[in-house]
Short mmCIF file of C-alpha atoms in Angstrom, two decimals:
data_model
loop_
_atom_site.label_atom_id
_atom_site.label_comp_id
_atom_site.label_asym_id
_atom_site.label_seq_id
_atom_site.Cartn_x
_atom_site.Cartn_y
_atom_site.Cartn_z
CA MET R 187 0.02 0.02 0.00
CA ARG R 188 2.81 2.39 0.89
CA ARG R 189 4.50 1.75 -2.45
CA ALA R 190 1.23 2.38 -4.29
CA ASN R 191 0.74 5.65 -2.38
CA LYS R 192 4.33 6.68 -3.15
CA GLY R 193 3.81 5.89 -6.84
CA LEU R 194 0.59 7.93 -6.90
CA ALA R 195 2.34 10.86 -5.21
CA LEU R 196 5.10 10.79 -7.84
CA ILE R 197 2.52 10.74 -10.63
CA ARG R 198 0.66 13.64 -9.04
CA PHE R 199 3.93 15.59 -8.74
CA ALA R 200 4.80 14.92 -12.38
CA VAL R 201 1.36 15.98 -13.57
CA TYR R 202 1.56 19.08 -11.39
CA ALA R 203 5.03 19.99 -12.72
CA VAL R 204 4.12 19.47 -16.39
CA SER R 205 0.83 21.37 -15.96
CA SER R 206 2.57 24.27 -14.23
CA TYR R 207 5.23 24.37 -16.94
CA ALA R 208 2.49 24.37 -19.65
CA VAL R 209 0.51 27.13 -17.97
CA PHE R 210 3.58 29.28 -17.40
CA LEU R 211 4.76 28.83 -20.98
CA SER R 212 1.27 29.60 -22.31
CA ALA R 213 1.16 32.76 -20.23
CA LEU R 214 4.44 33.93 -21.82
CA VAL R 215 3.02 33.22 -25.26
CA PHE R 216 -0.34 34.90 -24.78
CA PHE R 217 0.99 37.71 -22.61
CA PRO R 218 4.38 38.52 -24.25
CA GLU R 219 4.71 41.64 -22.13
CA PHE R 220 5.96 39.35 -19.36
CA GLN R 221 8.87 38.06 -21.46
CA PRO R 222 11.19 41.05 -20.88
CA HIS R 223 11.11 40.38 -17.10
CA LEU R 224 12.70 36.93 -17.76
CA ILE R 225 15.08 38.11 -20.46
CA TYR R 226 16.56 41.21 -18.85
CA ILE R 227 16.12 40.21 -15.20
CA ASN R 228 16.58 43.85 -14.25
CA TRP R 229 14.63 43.22 -11.03
CA LEU R 230 17.71 41.37 -9.67
CA ARG R 231 19.38 44.53 -8.47
CA VAL R 232 22.81 43.33 -7.28
CA PRO R 233 25.00 44.62 -5.85
CA TRP R 234 22.60 46.47 -3.56
CA GLY R 235 23.18 49.79 -1.89
CA VAL R 236 25.61 51.35 -4.36
CA ASN R 237 25.92 55.09 -3.71
CA TRP R 238 25.71 56.16 -7.32
CA SER R 239 25.47 59.84 -6.47
CA ASN R 240 28.68 60.31 -4.42
CA MET R 241 31.79 61.92 -5.94
CA ASP R 242 33.11 58.62 -7.30
CA GLY R 243 29.74 57.15 -8.26
CA GLY R 244 30.17 54.46 -5.65
CA ALA R 245 33.08 53.00 -7.63
CA THR R 246 35.67 53.10 -4.82
CA GLU R 247 33.66 50.32 -3.18
CA PHE R 248 34.70 48.17 -6.11
CA GLY R 249 38.44 48.86 -6.03
CA PHE R 250 38.74 51.96 -8.25
CA LEU R 251 40.98 54.76 -7.11
CA ALA R 252 39.33 57.90 -5.80
CA GLY R 253 39.12 60.50 -8.53
CA THR R 254 39.10 58.03 -11.43
CA VAL R 255 35.34 57.40 -11.82
CA ARG R 256 32.29 59.66 -11.97
CA THR R 257 28.60 59.00 -12.52
CA VAL R 258 27.10 60.76 -15.56
CA LYS R 259 23.49 61.10 -16.57
CA MET R 260 22.10 60.86 -20.09
CA THR R 261 18.57 61.60 -21.24
CA THR R 262 17.06 59.58 -24.12
CA PRO R 263 14.75 61.00 -26.81
CA ASP R 264 11.86 59.32 -25.05
CA ASN R 265 12.75 61.13 -21.84
CA VAL R 266 14.35 58.32 -19.87
CA THR R 267 17.34 59.18 -17.69
CA LEU R 268 20.24 56.76 -17.79
CA GLY R 269 23.09 56.39 -15.29
CA ALA R 270 26.61 55.56 -16.44
CA TRP R 271 30.16 55.50 -15.19
CA HIS R 272 32.90 57.43 -16.96
CA ILE R 273 36.19 55.76 -15.98
CA LEU R 274 39.56 57.42 -16.60
CA PRO R 275 42.66 55.55 -17.84
CA SER R 276 44.42 54.04 -14.84
CA ILE R 277 47.61 56.04 -15.47
CA LYS R 278 45.89 59.43 -15.80
CA VAL R 279 45.62 60.10 -12.07
CA PRO R 280 49.07 60.67 -10.56
CA GLN R 281 49.56 60.74 -6.82
CA SER R 282 49.45 64.54 -6.73
CA VAL R 283 45.98 64.55 -8.34
CA ARG R 284 44.71 61.74 -6.07
CA ILE R 285 45.65 63.88 -3.08
CA ALA R 286 43.98 66.95 -4.59
CA VAL R 287 40.66 65.16 -5.27
CA GLN R 288 40.07 65.12 -1.50
CA ASP R 289 39.10 68.79 -1.78
CA GLU R 290 37.77 68.73 -5.33
CA ASP R 291 34.20 69.95 -5.82
CA GLU R 292 31.80 68.52 -8.36
CA VAL R 293 32.30 71.29 -10.89
CA SER R 294 36.08 70.93 -10.85
CA ARG R 295 35.77 67.16 -11.09
CA ASP R 296 33.49 67.33 -14.11
CA ARG R 297 35.78 69.86 -15.82
CA ARG R 298 38.74 67.55 -15.29
CA PHE R 299 36.94 64.46 -16.61
CA THR R 300 35.50 66.31 -19.59
CA THR R 301 38.92 67.69 -20.57
CA GLU R 302 40.46 64.21 -20.32
CA LEU R 303 37.66 62.61 -22.36
CA ALA R 304 38.00 65.10 -25.18
CA SER R 305 41.63 64.08 -25.59
CA ALA R 306 40.98 60.31 -25.46
CA THR R 307 42.65 58.12 -28.04
CA ARG R 308 40.21 55.30 -27.32
CA VAL R 309 36.83 55.06 -25.61
CA PHE R 310 35.36 51.64 -24.72
CA LEU R 311 31.59 51.94 -24.59
CA TYR R 312 30.46 48.99 -22.50
CA PHE R 313 27.05 47.27 -22.61
CA HIS R 314 26.52 44.73 -19.85
CA GLY R 315 24.59 41.47 -19.63
CA ASN R 316 21.26 40.80 -17.97
CA ALA R 317 20.63 41.10 -14.22
CA GLY R 318 22.67 43.24 -11.80
CA ASN R 319 24.02 46.57 -12.99
CA ARG R 320 27.21 48.23 -14.12
CA ALA R 321 28.80 47.62 -10.71
CA THR R 322 28.40 43.83 -10.76
CA TYR R 323 31.74 42.37 -9.78
CA HIS R 324 32.96 40.58 -12.93
CA ARG R 325 32.08 43.74 -14.88
CA THR R 326 34.18 46.04 -12.74
CA ASP R 327 37.10 43.67 -13.09
CA PHE R 328 36.80 43.92 -16.87
CA TYR R 329 36.66 47.71 -16.82
CA LYS R 330 40.00 47.68 -14.99
CA MET R 331 41.48 45.57 -17.75
CA LEU R 332 40.22 48.00 -20.41
CA GLN R 333 41.41 51.12 -18.61
CA LYS R 334 44.97 49.79 -18.66
CA ILE R 335 45.10 49.16 -22.39
CA GLY R 336 46.41 52.52 -23.43
CA GLU R 337 47.60 55.82 -22.02
CA ARG R 338 44.33 57.55 -22.92
CA SER R 339 41.79 54.73 -23.04
CA HIS R 340 38.57 55.68 -21.26
CA VAL R 341 35.64 53.41 -20.35
CA VAL R 342 31.98 54.43 -20.36
CA ALA R 343 29.73 51.77 -18.81
CA VAL R 344 25.99 52.47 -19.13
CA ASP R 345 23.02 50.99 -17.34
CA TYR R 346 19.99 50.43 -19.55
CA ARG R 347 16.58 51.66 -18.47
CA GLY R 348 15.43 49.65 -15.49
CA PHE R 349 18.99 48.89 -14.31
CA GLY R 350 21.16 50.51 -11.68
CA ASP R 351 20.32 54.20 -11.16
CA SER R 352 18.62 54.58 -14.53
CA ASP R 353 14.88 55.30 -14.54
CA ARG R 354 12.87 52.24 -13.59
CA HIS R 355 11.18 51.46 -16.84
CA VAL R 356 10.70 47.86 -18.01
CA PRO R 357 13.47 47.22 -20.58
CA SER R 358 12.52 46.21 -24.12
CA GLU R 359 14.47 45.67 -27.31
CA ARG R 360 13.37 48.98 -28.74
CA GLY R 361 13.93 50.84 -25.48
CA VAL R 362 17.45 49.43 -24.99
CA GLN R 363 18.26 50.29 -28.60
CA ILE R 364 17.33 53.93 -27.84
CA ASP R 365 19.54 53.75 -24.74
CA ALA R 366 22.50 52.47 -26.79
CA VAL R 367 22.21 55.25 -29.37
CA THR R 368 21.89 57.81 -26.56
CA ALA R 369 25.09 56.52 -24.92
CA PHE R 370 27.02 56.66 -28.18
CA ASP R 371 25.76 60.17 -28.92
CA TRP R 372 26.71 61.28 -25.40
CA VAL R 373 30.32 60.15 -25.99
CA THR R 374 30.61 61.90 -29.36
CA ALA R 375 29.04 65.04 -27.86
CA GLN R 376 32.02 65.20 -25.50
CA GLY R 377 34.33 65.75 -28.52
CA VAL R 378 35.26 62.11 -29.15
CA ASP R 379 35.32 61.10 -32.81
CA ALA R 380 33.40 57.95 -33.67
CA SER R 381 36.59 56.43 -35.11
CA LYS R 382 37.96 56.25 -31.56
CA ILE R 383 35.02 54.37 -30.04
CA VAL R 384 35.05 50.60 -29.49
CA LEU R 385 31.64 49.12 -28.72
CA VAL R 386 31.96 46.41 -26.06
CA GLY R 387 29.25 43.91 -25.15
CA HIS R 388 29.03 40.97 -22.79
CA SER R 389 26.30 38.35 -22.99
CA LEU R 390 22.99 40.26 -23.45
CA GLY R 391 25.08 43.33 -24.25
CA THR R 392 26.64 41.65 -27.30
CA GLY R 393 23.27 41.95 -29.04
CA VAL R 394 23.09 45.61 -28.05
CA ALA R 395 26.59 46.40 -29.29
CA THR R 396 26.15 44.47 -32.54
CA TRP R 397 22.82 46.16 -33.25
CA LEU R 398 24.40 49.59 -32.58
CA ALA R 399 27.29 48.92 -34.94
CA HIS R 400 24.79 47.75 -37.56
CA ASN R 401 22.52 50.78 -36.99
CA LEU R 402 25.36 53.31 -37.12
CA THR R 403 26.63 51.71 -40.35
CA VAL R 404 23.29 51.46 -42.13
CA SER R 405 21.54 54.58 -40.84
CA ARG R 406 24.40 57.05 -40.49
CA GLY R 407 27.32 55.66 -42.44
CA ILE R 408 29.42 55.76 -39.25
CA HIS R 409 32.24 53.28 -38.72
CA GLY R 410 33.66 53.10 -35.24
CA ALA R 411 36.98 51.74 -34.09
CA GLY R 412 35.78 48.24 -33.42
CA LEU R 413 33.27 45.78 -31.98
CA LEU R 414 34.40 43.66 -28.99
CA LEU R 415 32.02 40.85 -28.01
CA LEU R 416 32.32 38.56 -25.00
CA ALA R 417 30.14 35.43 -24.75
CA ALA R 418 27.98 36.44 -27.66
CA TYR R 419 24.78 34.84 -28.95
CA ALA R 420 23.46 34.48 -32.49
CA SER R 421 20.01 35.82 -31.53
CA MET R 422 17.92 36.09 -28.40
CA PRO R 423 15.70 33.11 -29.44
CA ASP R 424 18.84 31.02 -29.94
CA ALA R 425 20.12 32.08 -26.52
CA ALA R 426 16.78 31.34 -24.92
CA LEU R 427 16.64 27.85 -26.43
CA GLY R 428 19.83 26.78 -24.67
CA TYR R 429 19.87 29.01 -21.54
CA PRO R 430 20.14 26.67 -18.51
CA MET R 431 19.49 29.35 -15.88
CA MET R 432 15.86 29.60 -16.99
CA PRO R 433 15.38 26.51 -19.20
CA LEU R 434 11.89 27.21 -20.49
CA LEU R 435 12.64 26.20 -24.08
CA TRP R 436 15.13 23.39 -23.28
CA PRO R 437 12.57 20.58 -23.83
CA PHE R 438 12.37 21.63 -27.49
CA LYS R 439 16.07 22.03 -28.33
CA HIS R 440 16.49 18.55 -29.78
CA HIS R 441 13.38 18.75 -31.97
CA PRO R 442 14.29 21.16 -34.80
CA ASP R 443 10.78 21.89 -36.13
CA ILE R 444 9.33 22.48 -32.68
CA ALA R 445 12.42 24.45 -31.69
CA GLU R 446 11.96 26.86 -34.63
CA LYS R 447 8.33 27.37 -33.69
CA ALA R 448 9.29 27.97 -30.05
CA LYS R 449 11.97 30.46 -31.08
CA SER R 450 9.47 32.39 -33.16
CA LEU R 451 7.45 33.08 -30.00
CA VAL R 452 10.33 34.94 -28.30
CA GLY R 453 9.42 38.59 -28.68
CA GLU R 454 12.91 40.06 -28.09
CA LYS R 455 14.94 39.18 -31.20
CA TRP R 456 18.39 40.84 -30.90
CA ASP R 457 19.31 39.20 -34.24
CA SER R 458 23.11 39.52 -34.12
CA ALA R 459 23.59 36.75 -36.71
CA ASN R 460 22.13 39.07 -39.34
CA ASN R 461 23.17 42.39 -37.82
CA ILE R 462 26.86 41.47 -37.85
CA LYS R 463 26.69 40.95 -41.62
CA GLN R 464 25.98 44.66 -42.04
CA THR R 465 28.67 46.27 -39.91
CA GLY R 466 30.73 47.48 -42.88
CA ASN R 467 34.42 47.30 -42.11
CA TRP R 468 34.14 47.51 -38.32
CA PRO R 469 36.95 45.36 -36.92
CA VAL R 470 35.46 42.60 -34.74
CA LEU R 471 36.89 40.55 -31.85
CA LEU R 472 34.79 37.73 -30.38
CA LEU R 473 35.82 36.06 -27.15
CA HIS R 474 34.17 32.94 -25.78
CA GLY R 475 35.01 30.43 -23.07
CA ARG R 476 34.79 26.76 -23.96
CA GLY R 477 33.42 26.18 -20.46
CA ASP R 478 30.51 28.59 -21.02
CA TYR R 479 27.30 26.62 -20.37
CA GLU R 480 24.98 29.65 -20.31
CA ILE R 481 25.64 30.63 -23.98
CA LEU R 482 27.37 27.83 -25.85
CA PRO R 483 30.44 28.77 -27.94
CA TRP R 484 28.82 27.72 -31.22
CA GLN R 485 26.96 31.01 -31.18
CA SER R 486 30.15 33.11 -31.29
CA ARG R 487 31.55 30.80 -33.96
CA ALA R 488 28.39 31.47 -36.03
CA LEU R 489 28.84 35.19 -35.67
CA PHE R 490 32.52 34.91 -36.75
CA ARG R 491 31.52 32.95 -39.82
CA ASN R 492 28.75 35.39 -40.74
CA ALA R 493 31.01 38.42 -40.33
CA VAL R 494 33.80 36.89 -42.42
CA SER R 495 31.42 35.51 -45.07
CA ALA R 496 29.81 38.95 -45.51
CA ARG R 497 33.20 40.56 -46.18
CA TYR R 498 34.37 37.87 -48.54
CA GLY R 499 31.06 37.50 -50.39
CA ARG R 500 31.20 33.73 -49.99
CA GLN R 501 30.29 31.31 -47.27
CA THR R 502 32.92 30.53 -44.64
CA PRO R 503 33.01 26.84 -43.70
CA GLU R 504 32.58 25.55 -40.16
CA LEU R 505 35.52 26.41 -37.91
CA SER R 506 37.73 23.39 -37.79
CA LYS R 507 39.18 21.91 -34.60
CA ASP R 508 40.88 19.03 -36.42
CA LEU R 509 44.64 19.60 -36.60
CA SER R 510 44.91 17.23 -39.56
CA GLU R 511 43.28 19.89 -41.71
CA PHE R 512 45.99 22.45 -40.96
CA ASP R 513 49.40 23.13 -42.52
CA PRO R 514 51.34 24.17 -39.41
CA THR R 515 54.06 26.83 -39.41
CA ARG R 516 55.65 27.26 -36.00
CA GLY R 517 56.34 30.70 -34.56
CA PRO R 518 58.59 31.44 -31.59
CA ASP R 519 55.88 31.36 -28.90
CA ASP R 520 52.87 29.67 -30.48
CA VAL R 521 51.73 27.91 -33.63
CA ILE R 522 50.40 29.72 -36.65
CA VAL R 523 48.46 27.43 -38.92
CA SER R 524 46.62 27.89 -42.19
CA VAL R 525 43.40 26.09 -42.90
CA LYS R 526 42.33 24.33 -46.08
CA PRO R 527 41.69 26.47 -49.20
CA ASN R 528 38.71 28.88 -49.29
CA ALA R 529 38.42 28.88 -45.50
CA ASN R 530 38.90 32.67 -45.34
CA TYR R 531 40.80 32.50 -42.07
CA GLN R 532 43.90 31.20 -40.34
CA VAL R 533 44.32 29.91 -36.78
CA ARG R 534 46.83 30.55 -34.04
CA ILE R 535 46.95 27.76 -31.51
CA TYR R 536 48.44 28.70 -28.13
CA PRO R 537 50.55 26.26 -26.12
CA ARG R 538 48.66 23.47 -24.36
CA ASN R 539 45.55 24.50 -26.28
CA GLU R 540 45.03 27.43 -23.90
CA GLY R 541 43.32 29.24 -26.75
CA TRP R 542 42.55 29.04 -30.47
CA LEU R 543 42.60 32.40 -32.22
CA TYR R 544 40.81 32.42 -35.59
CA MET R 545 41.78 35.39 -37.76
CA SER R 546 40.19 36.40 -41.05
CA HIS R 547 42.50 36.85 -44.00
CA PRO R 548 42.81 40.47 -45.16
CA VAL R 549 40.27 41.55 -47.68
CA LYS R 550 41.39 44.09 -50.28
CA GLY R 551 40.04 47.54 -49.48
CA ASP R 552 38.65 46.41 -46.12
CA SER R 553 40.55 47.18 -42.92
CA GLY R 554 37.91 45.41 -40.79
CA LYS R 555 39.64 42.26 -39.57
CA VAL R 556 37.52 39.71 -37.70
CA TRP R 557 39.04 37.62 -34.90
CA TYR R 558 37.56 34.95 -32.65
CA LEU R 559 39.36 33.67 -29.53
CA ASP R 560 38.20 30.35 -28.10
CA VAL R 561 39.48 30.17 -24.47
CA LEU R 562 39.88 26.65 -23.14
CA HIS R 563 39.24 27.17 -19.43
CA ALA R 564 36.99 30.25 -19.33
CA GLY R 565 33.33 30.32 -18.43
CA HIS R 566 30.53 32.80 -19.05
CA ASN R 567 31.56 35.46 -16.58
CA SER R 568 35.26 34.68 -16.15
CA LEU R 569 36.82 35.72 -19.47
CA GLY R 570 38.30 38.85 -17.91
CA LYS R 571 40.37 36.72 -15.46
CA PHE R 572 42.50 35.16 -18.20
CA GLN R 573 45.87 36.66 -19.28
CA ILE R 574 45.36 35.32 -22.82
CA VAL R 575 42.21 37.45 -23.09
CA ASP R 576 44.10 40.57 -21.97
CA ASP R 577 46.92 39.80 -24.40
CA VAL R 578 44.63 39.23 -27.40
CA ILE R 579 42.55 42.33 -26.69
CA GLN R 580 45.72 44.43 -26.53
CA GLU R 581 47.06 42.89 -29.77
CA TRP R 582 43.74 43.42 -31.56
CA GLU R 583 43.37 46.95 -30.21
CA ALA R 584 46.88 47.83 -31.37
CA SER R 585 46.18 46.35 -34.79
CA ILE R 586 43.21 48.67 -35.28
CA GLY R 587 45.24 51.77 -34.50
CA GLY R 588 45.47 51.81 -30.72
CA VAL R 589 48.03 53.93 -28.94
CA HIS R 590 49.96 52.17 -26.14
CA ARG R 591 52.39 53.04 -23.42
#
């Protein structure tokens, strides 16, 4: 009798679980206005208690030197106020200035930051992933990497609507697109030429950065310094299909026809796979950890292939991981290999397979090189901890005209 009761209890639980899943999924289909809450997760406001309004924008709590960060406010065309950090290059605040900032008022601080920004040789405009805000810990670590790249490399990290100290509107694809354009226009309004701006995106933010590069190219004929994408996805429906943190579409992923139908019901598209094809000659660097189980690396590989194919005018084959297909030529510190004919790219394999760097062959009349670094041990949020990532970003940045110490 006990076994029978236990069996019935398990059946009831299974029916309850399946029914709940079906009801929840149906609600998202018939009431798509709920979808953004699960995609952007802006309601998860961590870290809490950041003092955005103090002289350093709360950044000293996260390891930044006093006097190197300020909070700025931007207003969008639809009258939403966004909060952002403007971060100075790490070497631009000598000890004498750090002592002086103790008595610096807000007007003097803003004058100092504005003057420095106008003379920037590089500005990294950073778009973060879902949940949290611009102060989330792995993000602040990455800003510190970027601010050390050159003598005059600034970082501007913006919070979309609904995040951080930005106005508490529910984010949407169109709303965040407006936010991205507003952030770019704010930087150029400070006297920074578009040719000095690298758009940086992580996770969710890769769709934002790629869309912005596409929009600037198609709508304004603007070509920035580059597009730097960490843990990118091909599209939001593709990301949703394999996202393990909220696996609503996982049951369909191994059934192609059903999967395509399920993907069509995702309202937020962020179609980077198509947008990256129309980024003109923007240089592109994609970085992805092989241990990323939130967004699988195939999605960055797909973006690399689409970007390279668009520039060559012919399809780039799947990225090979089979050494038998390569004709190796050894360099002093690593291995440079060329792939089979018509592959449109070559590969650098680092010692002990620490990383594979795929690099597009030069295209006549096109300065927009496309690189993709596959990092063996990195995960979704840990790319910034790897020296190989720092090294490749610096090499790529120098190759697109960066100025270094």
